[in-house]
GROMACS .gro file of C-alpha atoms in nm:
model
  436
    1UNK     CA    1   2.238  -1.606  -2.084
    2UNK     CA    2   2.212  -1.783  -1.763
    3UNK     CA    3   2.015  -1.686  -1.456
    4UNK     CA    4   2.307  -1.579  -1.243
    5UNK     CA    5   2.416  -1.363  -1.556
    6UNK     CA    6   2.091  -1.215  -1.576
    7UNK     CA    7   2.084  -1.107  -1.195
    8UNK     CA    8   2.464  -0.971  -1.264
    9UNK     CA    9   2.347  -0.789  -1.594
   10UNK     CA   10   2.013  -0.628  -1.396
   11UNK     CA   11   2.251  -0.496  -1.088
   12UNK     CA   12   2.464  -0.348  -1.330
   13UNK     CA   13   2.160  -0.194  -1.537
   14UNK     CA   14   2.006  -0.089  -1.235
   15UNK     CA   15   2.334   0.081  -1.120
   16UNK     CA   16   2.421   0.235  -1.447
   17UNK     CA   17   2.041   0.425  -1.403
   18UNK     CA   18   2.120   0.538  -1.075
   19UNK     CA   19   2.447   0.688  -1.122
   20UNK     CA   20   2.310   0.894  -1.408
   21UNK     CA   21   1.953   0.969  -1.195
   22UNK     CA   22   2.201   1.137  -0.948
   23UNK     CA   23   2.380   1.315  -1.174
   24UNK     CA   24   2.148   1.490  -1.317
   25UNK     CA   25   2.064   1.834  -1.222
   26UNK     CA   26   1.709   1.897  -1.373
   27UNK     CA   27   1.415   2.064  -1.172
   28UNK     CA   28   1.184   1.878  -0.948
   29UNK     CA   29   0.921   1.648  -1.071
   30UNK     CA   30   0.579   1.861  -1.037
   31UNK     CA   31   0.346   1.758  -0.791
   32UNK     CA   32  -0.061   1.818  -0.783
   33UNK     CA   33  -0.159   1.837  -0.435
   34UNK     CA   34  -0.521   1.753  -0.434
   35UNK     CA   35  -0.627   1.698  -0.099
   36UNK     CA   36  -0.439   1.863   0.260
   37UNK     CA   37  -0.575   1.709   0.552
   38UNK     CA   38  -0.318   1.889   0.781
   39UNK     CA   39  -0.206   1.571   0.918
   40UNK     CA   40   0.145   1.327   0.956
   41UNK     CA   41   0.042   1.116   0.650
   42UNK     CA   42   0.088   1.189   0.262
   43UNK     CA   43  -0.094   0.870  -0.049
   44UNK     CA   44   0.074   0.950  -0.336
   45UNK     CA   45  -0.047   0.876  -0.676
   46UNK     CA   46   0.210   0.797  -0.925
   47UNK     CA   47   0.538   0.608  -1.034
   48UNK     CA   48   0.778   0.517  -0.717
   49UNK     CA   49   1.079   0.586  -0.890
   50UNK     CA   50   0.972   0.949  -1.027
   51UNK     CA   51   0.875   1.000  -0.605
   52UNK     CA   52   1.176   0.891  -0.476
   53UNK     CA   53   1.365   1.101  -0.701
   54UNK     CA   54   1.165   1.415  -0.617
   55UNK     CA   55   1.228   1.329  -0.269
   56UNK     CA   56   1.629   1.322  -0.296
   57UNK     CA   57   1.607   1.649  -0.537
   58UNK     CA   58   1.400   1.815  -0.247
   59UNK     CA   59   1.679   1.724   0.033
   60UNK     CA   60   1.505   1.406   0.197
   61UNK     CA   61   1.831   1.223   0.147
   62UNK     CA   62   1.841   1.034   0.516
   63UNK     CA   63   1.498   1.145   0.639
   64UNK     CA   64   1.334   0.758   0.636
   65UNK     CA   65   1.362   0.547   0.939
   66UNK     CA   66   1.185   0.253   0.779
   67UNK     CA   67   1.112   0.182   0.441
   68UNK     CA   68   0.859  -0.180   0.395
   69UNK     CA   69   0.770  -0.252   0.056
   70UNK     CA   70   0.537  -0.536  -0.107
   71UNK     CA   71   0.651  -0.564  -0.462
   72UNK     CA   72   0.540  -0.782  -0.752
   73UNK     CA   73   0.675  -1.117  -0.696
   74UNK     CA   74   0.721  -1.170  -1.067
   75UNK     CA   75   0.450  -1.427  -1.047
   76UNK     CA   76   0.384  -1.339  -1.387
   77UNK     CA   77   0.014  -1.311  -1.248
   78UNK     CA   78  -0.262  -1.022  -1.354
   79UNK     CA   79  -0.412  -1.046  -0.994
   80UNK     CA   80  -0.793  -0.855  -0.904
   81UNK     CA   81  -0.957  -0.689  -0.667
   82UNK     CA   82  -1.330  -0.767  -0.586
   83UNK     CA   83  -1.591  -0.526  -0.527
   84UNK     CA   84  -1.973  -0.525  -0.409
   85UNK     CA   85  -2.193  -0.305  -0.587
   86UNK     CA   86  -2.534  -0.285  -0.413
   87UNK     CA   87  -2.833  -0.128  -0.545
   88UNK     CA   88  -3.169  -0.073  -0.389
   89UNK     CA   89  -3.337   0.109  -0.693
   90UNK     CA   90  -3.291  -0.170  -0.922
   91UNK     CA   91  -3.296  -0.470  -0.671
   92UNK     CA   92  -2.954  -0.634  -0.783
   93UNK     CA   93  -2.589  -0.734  -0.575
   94UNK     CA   94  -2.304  -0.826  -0.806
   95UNK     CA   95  -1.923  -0.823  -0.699
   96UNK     CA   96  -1.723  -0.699  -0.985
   97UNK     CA   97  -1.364  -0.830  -1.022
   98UNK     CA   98  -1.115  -0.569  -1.191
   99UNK     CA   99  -0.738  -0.529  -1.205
  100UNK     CA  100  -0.550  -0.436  -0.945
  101UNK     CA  101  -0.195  -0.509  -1.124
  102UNK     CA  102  -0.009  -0.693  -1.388
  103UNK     CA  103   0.295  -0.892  -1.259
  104UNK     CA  104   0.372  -0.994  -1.568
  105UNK     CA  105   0.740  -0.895  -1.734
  106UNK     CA  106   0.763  -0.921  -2.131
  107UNK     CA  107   1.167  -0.873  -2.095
  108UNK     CA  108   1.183  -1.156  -1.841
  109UNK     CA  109   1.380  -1.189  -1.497
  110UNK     CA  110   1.610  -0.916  -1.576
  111UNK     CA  111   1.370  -0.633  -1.652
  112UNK     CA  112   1.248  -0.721  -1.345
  113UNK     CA  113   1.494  -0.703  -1.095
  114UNK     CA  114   1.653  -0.385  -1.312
  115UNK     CA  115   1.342  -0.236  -1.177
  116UNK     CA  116   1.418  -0.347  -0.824
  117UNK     CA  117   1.744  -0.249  -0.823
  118UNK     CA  118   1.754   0.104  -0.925
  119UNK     CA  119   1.473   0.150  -0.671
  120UNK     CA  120   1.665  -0.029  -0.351
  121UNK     CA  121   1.940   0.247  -0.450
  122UNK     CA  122   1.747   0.504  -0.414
  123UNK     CA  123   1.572   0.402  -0.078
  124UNK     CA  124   1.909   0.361   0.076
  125UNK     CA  125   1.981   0.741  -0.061
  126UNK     CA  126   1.644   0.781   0.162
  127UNK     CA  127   1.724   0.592   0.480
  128UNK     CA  128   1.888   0.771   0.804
  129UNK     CA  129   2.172   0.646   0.964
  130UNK     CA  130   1.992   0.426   1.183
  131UNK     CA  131   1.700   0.311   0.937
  132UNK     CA  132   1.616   0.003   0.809
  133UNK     CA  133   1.445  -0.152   0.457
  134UNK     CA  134   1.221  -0.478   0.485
  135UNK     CA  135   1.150  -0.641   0.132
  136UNK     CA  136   0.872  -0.833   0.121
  137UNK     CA  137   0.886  -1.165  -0.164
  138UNK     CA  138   0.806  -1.522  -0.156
  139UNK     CA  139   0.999  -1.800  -0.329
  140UNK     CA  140   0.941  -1.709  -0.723
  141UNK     CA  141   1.251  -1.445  -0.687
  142UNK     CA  142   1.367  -1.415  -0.303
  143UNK     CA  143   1.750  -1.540  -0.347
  144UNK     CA  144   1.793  -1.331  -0.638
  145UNK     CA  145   1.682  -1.057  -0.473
  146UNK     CA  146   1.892  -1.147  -0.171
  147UNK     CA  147   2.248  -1.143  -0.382
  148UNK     CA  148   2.146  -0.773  -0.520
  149UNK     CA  149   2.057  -0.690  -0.151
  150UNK     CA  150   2.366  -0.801  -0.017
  151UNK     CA  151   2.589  -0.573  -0.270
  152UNK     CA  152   2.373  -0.276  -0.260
  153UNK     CA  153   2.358  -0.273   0.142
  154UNK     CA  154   2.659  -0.500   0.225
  155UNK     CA  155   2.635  -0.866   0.313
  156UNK     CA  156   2.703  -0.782   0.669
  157UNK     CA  157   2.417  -0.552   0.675
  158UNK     CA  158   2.201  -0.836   0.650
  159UNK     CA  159   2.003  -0.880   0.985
  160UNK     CA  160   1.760  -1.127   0.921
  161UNK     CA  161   1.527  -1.318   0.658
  162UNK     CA  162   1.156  -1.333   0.839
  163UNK     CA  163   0.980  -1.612   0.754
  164UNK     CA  164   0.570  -1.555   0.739
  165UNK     CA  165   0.347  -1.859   0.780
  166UNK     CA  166   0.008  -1.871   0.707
  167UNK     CA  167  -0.263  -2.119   0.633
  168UNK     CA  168  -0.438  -1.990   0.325
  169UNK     CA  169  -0.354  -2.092  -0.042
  170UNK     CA  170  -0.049  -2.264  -0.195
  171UNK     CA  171  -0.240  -2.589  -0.220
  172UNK     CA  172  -0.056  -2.813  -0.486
  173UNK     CA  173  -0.068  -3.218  -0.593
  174UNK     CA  174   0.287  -3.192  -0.700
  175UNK     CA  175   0.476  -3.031  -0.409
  176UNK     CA  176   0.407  -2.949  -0.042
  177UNK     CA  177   0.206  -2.687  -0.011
  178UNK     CA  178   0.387  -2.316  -0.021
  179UNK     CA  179   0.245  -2.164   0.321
  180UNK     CA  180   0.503  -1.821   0.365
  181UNK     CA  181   0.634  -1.533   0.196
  182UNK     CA  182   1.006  -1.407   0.300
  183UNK     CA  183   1.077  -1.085   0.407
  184UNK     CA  184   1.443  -0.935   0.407
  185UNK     CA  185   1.548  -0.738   0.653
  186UNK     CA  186   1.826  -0.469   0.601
  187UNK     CA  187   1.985  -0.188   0.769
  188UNK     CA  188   2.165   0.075   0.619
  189UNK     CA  189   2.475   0.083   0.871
  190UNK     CA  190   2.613  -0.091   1.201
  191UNK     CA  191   2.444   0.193   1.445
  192UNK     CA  192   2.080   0.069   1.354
  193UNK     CA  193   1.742   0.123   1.535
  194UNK     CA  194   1.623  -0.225   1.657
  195UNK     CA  195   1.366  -0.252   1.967
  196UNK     CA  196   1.362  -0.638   2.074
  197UNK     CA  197   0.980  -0.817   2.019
  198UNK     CA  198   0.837  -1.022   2.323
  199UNK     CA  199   0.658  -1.360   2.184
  200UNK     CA  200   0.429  -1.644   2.403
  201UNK     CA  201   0.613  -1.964   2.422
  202UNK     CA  202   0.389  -2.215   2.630
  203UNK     CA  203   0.597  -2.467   2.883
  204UNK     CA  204   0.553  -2.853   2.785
  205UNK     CA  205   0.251  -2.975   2.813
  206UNK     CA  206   0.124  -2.625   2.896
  207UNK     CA  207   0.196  -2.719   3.270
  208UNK     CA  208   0.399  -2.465   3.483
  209UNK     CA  209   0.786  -2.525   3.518
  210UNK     CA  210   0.812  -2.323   3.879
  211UNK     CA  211   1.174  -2.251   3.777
  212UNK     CA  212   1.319  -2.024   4.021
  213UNK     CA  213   1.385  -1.675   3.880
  214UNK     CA  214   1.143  -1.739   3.524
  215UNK     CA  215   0.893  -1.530   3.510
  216UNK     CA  216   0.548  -1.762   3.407
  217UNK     CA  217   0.207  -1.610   3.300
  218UNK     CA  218  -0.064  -1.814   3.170
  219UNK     CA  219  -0.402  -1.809   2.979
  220UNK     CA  220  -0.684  -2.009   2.806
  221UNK     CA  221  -0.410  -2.272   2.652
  222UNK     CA  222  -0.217  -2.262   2.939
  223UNK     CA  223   0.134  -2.239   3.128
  224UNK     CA  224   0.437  -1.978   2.925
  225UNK     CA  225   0.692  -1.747   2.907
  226UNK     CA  226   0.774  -1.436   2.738
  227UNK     CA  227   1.143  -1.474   2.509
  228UNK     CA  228   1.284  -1.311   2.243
  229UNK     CA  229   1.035  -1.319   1.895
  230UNK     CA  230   1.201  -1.565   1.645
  231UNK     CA  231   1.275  -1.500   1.259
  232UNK     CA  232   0.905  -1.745   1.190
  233UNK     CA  233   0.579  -1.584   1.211
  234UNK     CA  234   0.260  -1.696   1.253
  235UNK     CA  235   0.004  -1.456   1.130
  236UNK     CA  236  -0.335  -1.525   0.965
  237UNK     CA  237  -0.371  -1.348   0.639
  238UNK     CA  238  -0.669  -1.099   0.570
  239UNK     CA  239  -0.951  -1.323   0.583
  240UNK     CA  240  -1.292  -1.196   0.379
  241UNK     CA  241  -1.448  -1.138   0.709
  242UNK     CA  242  -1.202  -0.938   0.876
  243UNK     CA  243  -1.279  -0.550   0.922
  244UNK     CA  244  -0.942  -0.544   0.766
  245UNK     CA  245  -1.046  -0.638   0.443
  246UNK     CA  246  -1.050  -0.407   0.166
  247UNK     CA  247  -1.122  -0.659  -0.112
  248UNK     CA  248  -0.767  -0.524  -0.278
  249UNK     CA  249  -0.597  -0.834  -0.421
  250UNK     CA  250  -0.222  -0.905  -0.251
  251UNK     CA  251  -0.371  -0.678   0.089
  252UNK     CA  252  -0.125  -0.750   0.357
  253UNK     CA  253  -0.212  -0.829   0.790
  254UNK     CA  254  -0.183  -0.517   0.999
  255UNK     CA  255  -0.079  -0.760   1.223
  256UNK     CA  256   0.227  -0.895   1.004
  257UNK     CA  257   0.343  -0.438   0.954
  258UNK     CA  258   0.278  -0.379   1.315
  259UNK     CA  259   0.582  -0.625   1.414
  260UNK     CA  260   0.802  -0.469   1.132
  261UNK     CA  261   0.707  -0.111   1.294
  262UNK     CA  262   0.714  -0.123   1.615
  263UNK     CA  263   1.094  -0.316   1.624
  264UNK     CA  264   1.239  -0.050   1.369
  265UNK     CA  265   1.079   0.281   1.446
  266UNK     CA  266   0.978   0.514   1.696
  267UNK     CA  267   0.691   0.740   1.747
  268UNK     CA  268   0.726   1.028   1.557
  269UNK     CA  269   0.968   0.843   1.279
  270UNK     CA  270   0.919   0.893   0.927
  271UNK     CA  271   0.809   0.530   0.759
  272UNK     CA  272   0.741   0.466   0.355
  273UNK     CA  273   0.596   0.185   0.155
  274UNK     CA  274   0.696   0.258  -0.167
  275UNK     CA  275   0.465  -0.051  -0.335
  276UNK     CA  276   0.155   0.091  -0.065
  277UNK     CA  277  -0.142  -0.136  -0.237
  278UNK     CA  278  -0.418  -0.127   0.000
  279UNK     CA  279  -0.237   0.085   0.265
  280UNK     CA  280  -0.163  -0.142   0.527
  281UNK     CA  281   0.153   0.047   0.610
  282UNK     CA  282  -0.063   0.396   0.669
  283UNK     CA  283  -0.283   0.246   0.858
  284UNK     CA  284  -0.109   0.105   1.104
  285UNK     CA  285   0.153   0.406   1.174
  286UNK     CA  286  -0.163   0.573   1.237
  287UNK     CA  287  -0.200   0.394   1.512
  288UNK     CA  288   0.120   0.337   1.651
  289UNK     CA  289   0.178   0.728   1.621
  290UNK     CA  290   0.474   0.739   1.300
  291UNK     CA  291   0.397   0.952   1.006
  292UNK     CA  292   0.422   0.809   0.642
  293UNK     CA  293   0.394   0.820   0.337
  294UNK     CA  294   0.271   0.617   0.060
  295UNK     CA  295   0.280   0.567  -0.314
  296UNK     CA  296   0.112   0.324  -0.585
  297UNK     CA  297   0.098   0.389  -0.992
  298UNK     CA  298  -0.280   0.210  -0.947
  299UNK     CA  299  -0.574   0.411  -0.924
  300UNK     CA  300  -0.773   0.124  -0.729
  301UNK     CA  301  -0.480   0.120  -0.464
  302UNK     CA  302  -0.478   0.459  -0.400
  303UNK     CA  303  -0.841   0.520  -0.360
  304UNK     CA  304  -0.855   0.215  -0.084
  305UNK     CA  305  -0.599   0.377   0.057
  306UNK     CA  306  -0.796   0.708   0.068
  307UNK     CA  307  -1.150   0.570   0.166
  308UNK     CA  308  -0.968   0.337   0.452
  309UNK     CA  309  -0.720   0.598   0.604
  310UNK     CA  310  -1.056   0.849   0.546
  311UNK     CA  311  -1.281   0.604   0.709
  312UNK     CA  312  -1.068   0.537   1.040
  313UNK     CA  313  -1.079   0.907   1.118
  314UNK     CA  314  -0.714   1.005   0.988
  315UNK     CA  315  -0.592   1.321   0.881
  316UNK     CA  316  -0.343   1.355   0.565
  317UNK     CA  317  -0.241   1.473   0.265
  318UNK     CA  318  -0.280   1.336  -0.110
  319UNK     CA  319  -0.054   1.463  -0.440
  320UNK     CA  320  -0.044   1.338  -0.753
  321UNK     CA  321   0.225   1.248  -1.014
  322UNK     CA  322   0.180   1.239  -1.385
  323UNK     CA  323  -0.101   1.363  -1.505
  324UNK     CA  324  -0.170   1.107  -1.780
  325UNK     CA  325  -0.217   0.803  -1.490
  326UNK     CA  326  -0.394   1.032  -1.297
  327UNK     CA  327  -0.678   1.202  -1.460
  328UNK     CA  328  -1.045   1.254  -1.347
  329UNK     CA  329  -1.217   0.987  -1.525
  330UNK     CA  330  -1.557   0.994  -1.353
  331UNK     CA  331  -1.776   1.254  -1.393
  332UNK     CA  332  -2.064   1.373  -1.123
  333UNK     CA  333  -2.376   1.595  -1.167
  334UNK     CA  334  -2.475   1.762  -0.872
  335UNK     CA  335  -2.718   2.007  -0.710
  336UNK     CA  336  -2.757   2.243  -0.413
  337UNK     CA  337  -3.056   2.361  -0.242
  338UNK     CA  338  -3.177   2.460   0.093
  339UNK     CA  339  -2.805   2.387   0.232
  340UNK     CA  340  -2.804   2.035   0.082
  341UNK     CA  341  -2.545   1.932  -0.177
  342UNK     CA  342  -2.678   1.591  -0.356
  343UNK     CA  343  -2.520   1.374  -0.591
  344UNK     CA  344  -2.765   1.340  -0.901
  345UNK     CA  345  -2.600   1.136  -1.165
  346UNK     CA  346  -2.252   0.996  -1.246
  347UNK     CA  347  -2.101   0.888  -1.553
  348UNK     CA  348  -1.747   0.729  -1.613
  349UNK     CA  349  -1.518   0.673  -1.905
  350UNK     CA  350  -1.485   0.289  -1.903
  351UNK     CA  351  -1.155   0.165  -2.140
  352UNK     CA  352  -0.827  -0.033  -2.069
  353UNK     CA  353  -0.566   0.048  -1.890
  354UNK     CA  354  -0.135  -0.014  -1.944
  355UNK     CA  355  -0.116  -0.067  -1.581
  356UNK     CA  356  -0.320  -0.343  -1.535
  357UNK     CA  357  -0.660  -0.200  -1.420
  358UNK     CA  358  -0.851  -0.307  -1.733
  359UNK     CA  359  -1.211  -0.468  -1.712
  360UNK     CA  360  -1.304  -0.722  -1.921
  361UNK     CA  361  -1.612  -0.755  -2.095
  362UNK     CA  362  -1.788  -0.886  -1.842
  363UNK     CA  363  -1.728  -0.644  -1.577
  364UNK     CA  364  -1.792  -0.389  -1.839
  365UNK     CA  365  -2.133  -0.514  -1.878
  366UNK     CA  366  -2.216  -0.495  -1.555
  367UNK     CA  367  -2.040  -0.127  -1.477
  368UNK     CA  368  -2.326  -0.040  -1.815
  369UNK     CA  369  -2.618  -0.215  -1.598
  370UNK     CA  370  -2.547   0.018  -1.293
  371UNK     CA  371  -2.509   0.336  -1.482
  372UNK     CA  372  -2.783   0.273  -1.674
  373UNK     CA  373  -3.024   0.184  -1.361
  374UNK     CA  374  -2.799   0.356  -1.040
  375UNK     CA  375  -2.559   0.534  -1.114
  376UNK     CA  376  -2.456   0.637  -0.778
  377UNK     CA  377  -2.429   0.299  -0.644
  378UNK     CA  378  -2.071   0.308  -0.825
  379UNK     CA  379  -1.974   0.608  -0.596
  380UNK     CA  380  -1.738   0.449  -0.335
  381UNK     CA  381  -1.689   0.761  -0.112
  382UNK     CA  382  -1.669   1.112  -0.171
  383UNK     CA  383  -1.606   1.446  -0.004
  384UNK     CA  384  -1.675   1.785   0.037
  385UNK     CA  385  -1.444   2.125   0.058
  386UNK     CA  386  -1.719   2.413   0.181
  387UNK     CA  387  -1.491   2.682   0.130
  388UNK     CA  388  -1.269   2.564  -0.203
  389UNK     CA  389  -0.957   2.801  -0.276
  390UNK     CA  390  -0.920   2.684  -0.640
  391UNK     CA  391  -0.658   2.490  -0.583
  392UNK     CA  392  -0.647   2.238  -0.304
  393UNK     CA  393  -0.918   2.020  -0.188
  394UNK     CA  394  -0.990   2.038   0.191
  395UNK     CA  395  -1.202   1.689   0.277
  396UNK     CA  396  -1.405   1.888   0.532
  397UNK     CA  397  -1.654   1.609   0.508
  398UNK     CA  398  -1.639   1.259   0.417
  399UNK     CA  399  -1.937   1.060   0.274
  400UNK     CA  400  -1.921   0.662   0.270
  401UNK     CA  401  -2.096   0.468   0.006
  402UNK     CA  402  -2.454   0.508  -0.024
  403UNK     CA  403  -2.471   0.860   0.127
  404UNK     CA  404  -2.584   1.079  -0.163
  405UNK     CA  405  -2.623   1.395   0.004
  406UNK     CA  406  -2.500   1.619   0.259
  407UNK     CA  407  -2.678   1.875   0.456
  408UNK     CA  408  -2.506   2.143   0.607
  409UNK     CA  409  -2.438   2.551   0.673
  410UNK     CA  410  -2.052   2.583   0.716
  411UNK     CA  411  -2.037   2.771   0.422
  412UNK     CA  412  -2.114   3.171   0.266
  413UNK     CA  413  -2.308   3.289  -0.027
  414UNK     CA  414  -2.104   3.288  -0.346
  415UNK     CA  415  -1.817   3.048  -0.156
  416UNK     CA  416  -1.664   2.801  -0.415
  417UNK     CA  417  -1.780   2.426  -0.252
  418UNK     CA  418  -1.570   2.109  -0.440
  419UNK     CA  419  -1.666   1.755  -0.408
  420UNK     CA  420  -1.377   1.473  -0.478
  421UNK     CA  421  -1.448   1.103  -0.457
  422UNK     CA  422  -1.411   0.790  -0.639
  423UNK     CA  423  -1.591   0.519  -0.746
  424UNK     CA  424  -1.553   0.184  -0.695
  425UNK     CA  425  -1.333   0.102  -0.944
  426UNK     CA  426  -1.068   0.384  -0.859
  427UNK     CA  427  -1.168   0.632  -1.082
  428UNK     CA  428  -1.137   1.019  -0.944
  429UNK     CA  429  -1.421   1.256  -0.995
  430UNK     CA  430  -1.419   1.624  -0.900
  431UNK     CA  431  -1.676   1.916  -0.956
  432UNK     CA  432  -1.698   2.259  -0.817
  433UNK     CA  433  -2.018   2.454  -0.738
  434UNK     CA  434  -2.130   2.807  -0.610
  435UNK     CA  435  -2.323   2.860  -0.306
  436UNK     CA  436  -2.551   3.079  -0.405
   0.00000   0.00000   0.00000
């Protein structure tokens, strides 16, 4: 089979799966909400596709403005994450490297893009009249991905392909050196939301032009003008110093979502990454006021996204999908006196993983070395419910890394008090005790 065959054979597939998803008439996926923050943002652990069809099945047909998502780029790559585990008791530093996701396909290009395709479907079911999807790929798979586009949304629906430069990586003795990724950008129909960007382009030799009626401004480099953003960006990718940095492999420049969500949304619009990874998306609709939602399969990407929504102060909600990717692996002794909870000991099940999050056995080794000398050095965050209904968790407190214990009196003798977290490998723990 060739490789234009194979992209016609995966439309079809992906077609033939979405014509009988929406004809089916079977009850809604169930969904374990484990966390309500009361606020304008939902993480959701679990497959995209099962979401998205909840979502439909609950009447969100038309309720996204923007949908951005960052999917595999069929690099077939495992790619990691890396982590710092720090412990004062024992006197060691280590960064432990673990899975973050497999892009590898056994069934080849087709599986692949079968998987895209049925899921583009289903986020144009999602979009509103006026909304718009960005797909974010680089050059392994970006013109295949463009033909399926172009039938699913209509050729003339095309508005641009946004080319991102950057100076990291791609270094190669064999070819020039591959410095962007390519980003689609569709809308679902002619009546779309688009909000021109303003970019800096400096006069020859950064002298001013005194043109009468141009409007010049200038700074450190010197003499320019403010004109219509172009289709190539320049935007520096995550480096390991930023305060963005997460240490989640693939993490994308708030920088790079901010232009994507400021020209397609407005405050108050509903936005989705479907693919979240380390929450980029969340993050910066936060800021620029949207609401949002986010899924990933990967335990590691949702618990970044957790600890650095949870960390910049924001409010939201977190459910769960499929129990069997989404049980409490970690387990956490506590105690509770004289209005102190404190975390005492914590143990987790260490084993492989289908979806890419295994450890290998060096990382193993050293996840033994800190449970067996600090075991709490593994907790990444953690939080606390003082007045637990059985049901939901209510982060009334959050606790970064290194804070064992929490001191405090918002709560009544014989209230239920939960503590969530995870540890730095993505793993969920929960516990309940009395306060008595």
């Amino acid at each position: 089979m060739t490789l234009f065959e194979d992209v016609k054979a995966a439309f079809n597939e992906g077609l033939r799966q979405f014509e009988l998803i929406m004809a089916e008439n079977e009850e809604e996926y169930h969904i374990s909400e484990v966390y309500n923050g009361g606020g304008i943002g939902k993480v959701i652990h679990g497959d995209n596709l099962s979401l998205m069809i909840n979502m439909i099945r609950q009447g969100m047909s038309g309720s996204l403005q923007l949908i951005y998502v960052d999917p595999p780029f069929f690099s077939n790559e495992k790619y990691q994450a890396s982590v710092r585990i720090i412990s004062e008791r024992i006197g060691a530093a280590d960064i432990l490297r673990i899975g973050a996701y497999d892009d590898r396909w056994s069934r080849g290009l087709r599986e692949y893009l079968t998987m895209l395709t049925v899921r583009f479907l289903l986020m144009r079911e999602l979009l509103s009249d006026r909304g718009c999807l960005w797909v974010h790929l680089d050059w392994h798979v970006v013109h295949y991905v463009k033909i399926i586009m172009d039938e699913i949304f209509g050729a003339d629906n095309f508005i641009n392909e946004v080319v991102w430069t950057y100076k990291s990586g791609g270094a190669n003795k064999r070819s020039f050196a591959r410095k962007h990724d390519n980003l689609l950008f569709y809308a679902k129909g002619k009546e779309y939301l688009f909000k021109t960007q303003k970019e800096k382009s400096y006069n020859r030799e950064y002298k001013p032009y005194r043109f009468k009626g141009i409007e010049e401004f200038c700074d450190d480099m010197g003499w320019y003008t403010l004109v219509n953003m172009k289709d190539v960006w320049s935007i520096d990718m995550v480096g390991r110093t930023s305060v963005e940095r997460s240490g989640y492999a693939t993490q994308k420049p708030e920088k790079l979502l901010e232009r994507i969500i400021k020209s397609c949304s407005d405050e108050g619009d509903l936005c989705a990454d479907f693919f979240a990874g380390s929450g980029t998306l969340g993050a910066v609709c936060r800021k620029l006021g949207r609401k949002w939602i986010m899924c990933d399969e990967s335990r590691l990407s949702v618990s970044c996204q957790i600890e650095r929504l949870g960390r910049q102060g924001e409010c939201f909600d977190v459910e769960r999908f499929e129990p069997e990717i989404c049980e409490n692996r970690g387990e956490i002794i506590l105690s509770f006196k004289d209005n102190r909870i404190a975390l005492e000991q914590y143990t987790v099940k260490i084993m492989d993983d289908k979806k890419g999050e295994c450890l290998d056995v060096k990382a193993i080794e050293l996840i033994k070395k800190y449970l067996e000398g600090d075991s709490l050095s593994l907790v990444k965050f953690w939080s606390v419910d003082f007045d637990y209904d059985g049901r939901v968790h209510r982060a009334d407190k959050i606790m970064k890394r290194g804070e064992t214990s929490c001191e405090t009196d918002e709560f009544s003798a014989g209230d239920k008090i939960s503590v969530c977290g995870y540890d730095v490998m993505g793993n969920r723990f929960f516990a309940v005790i009395r306060a008595d």
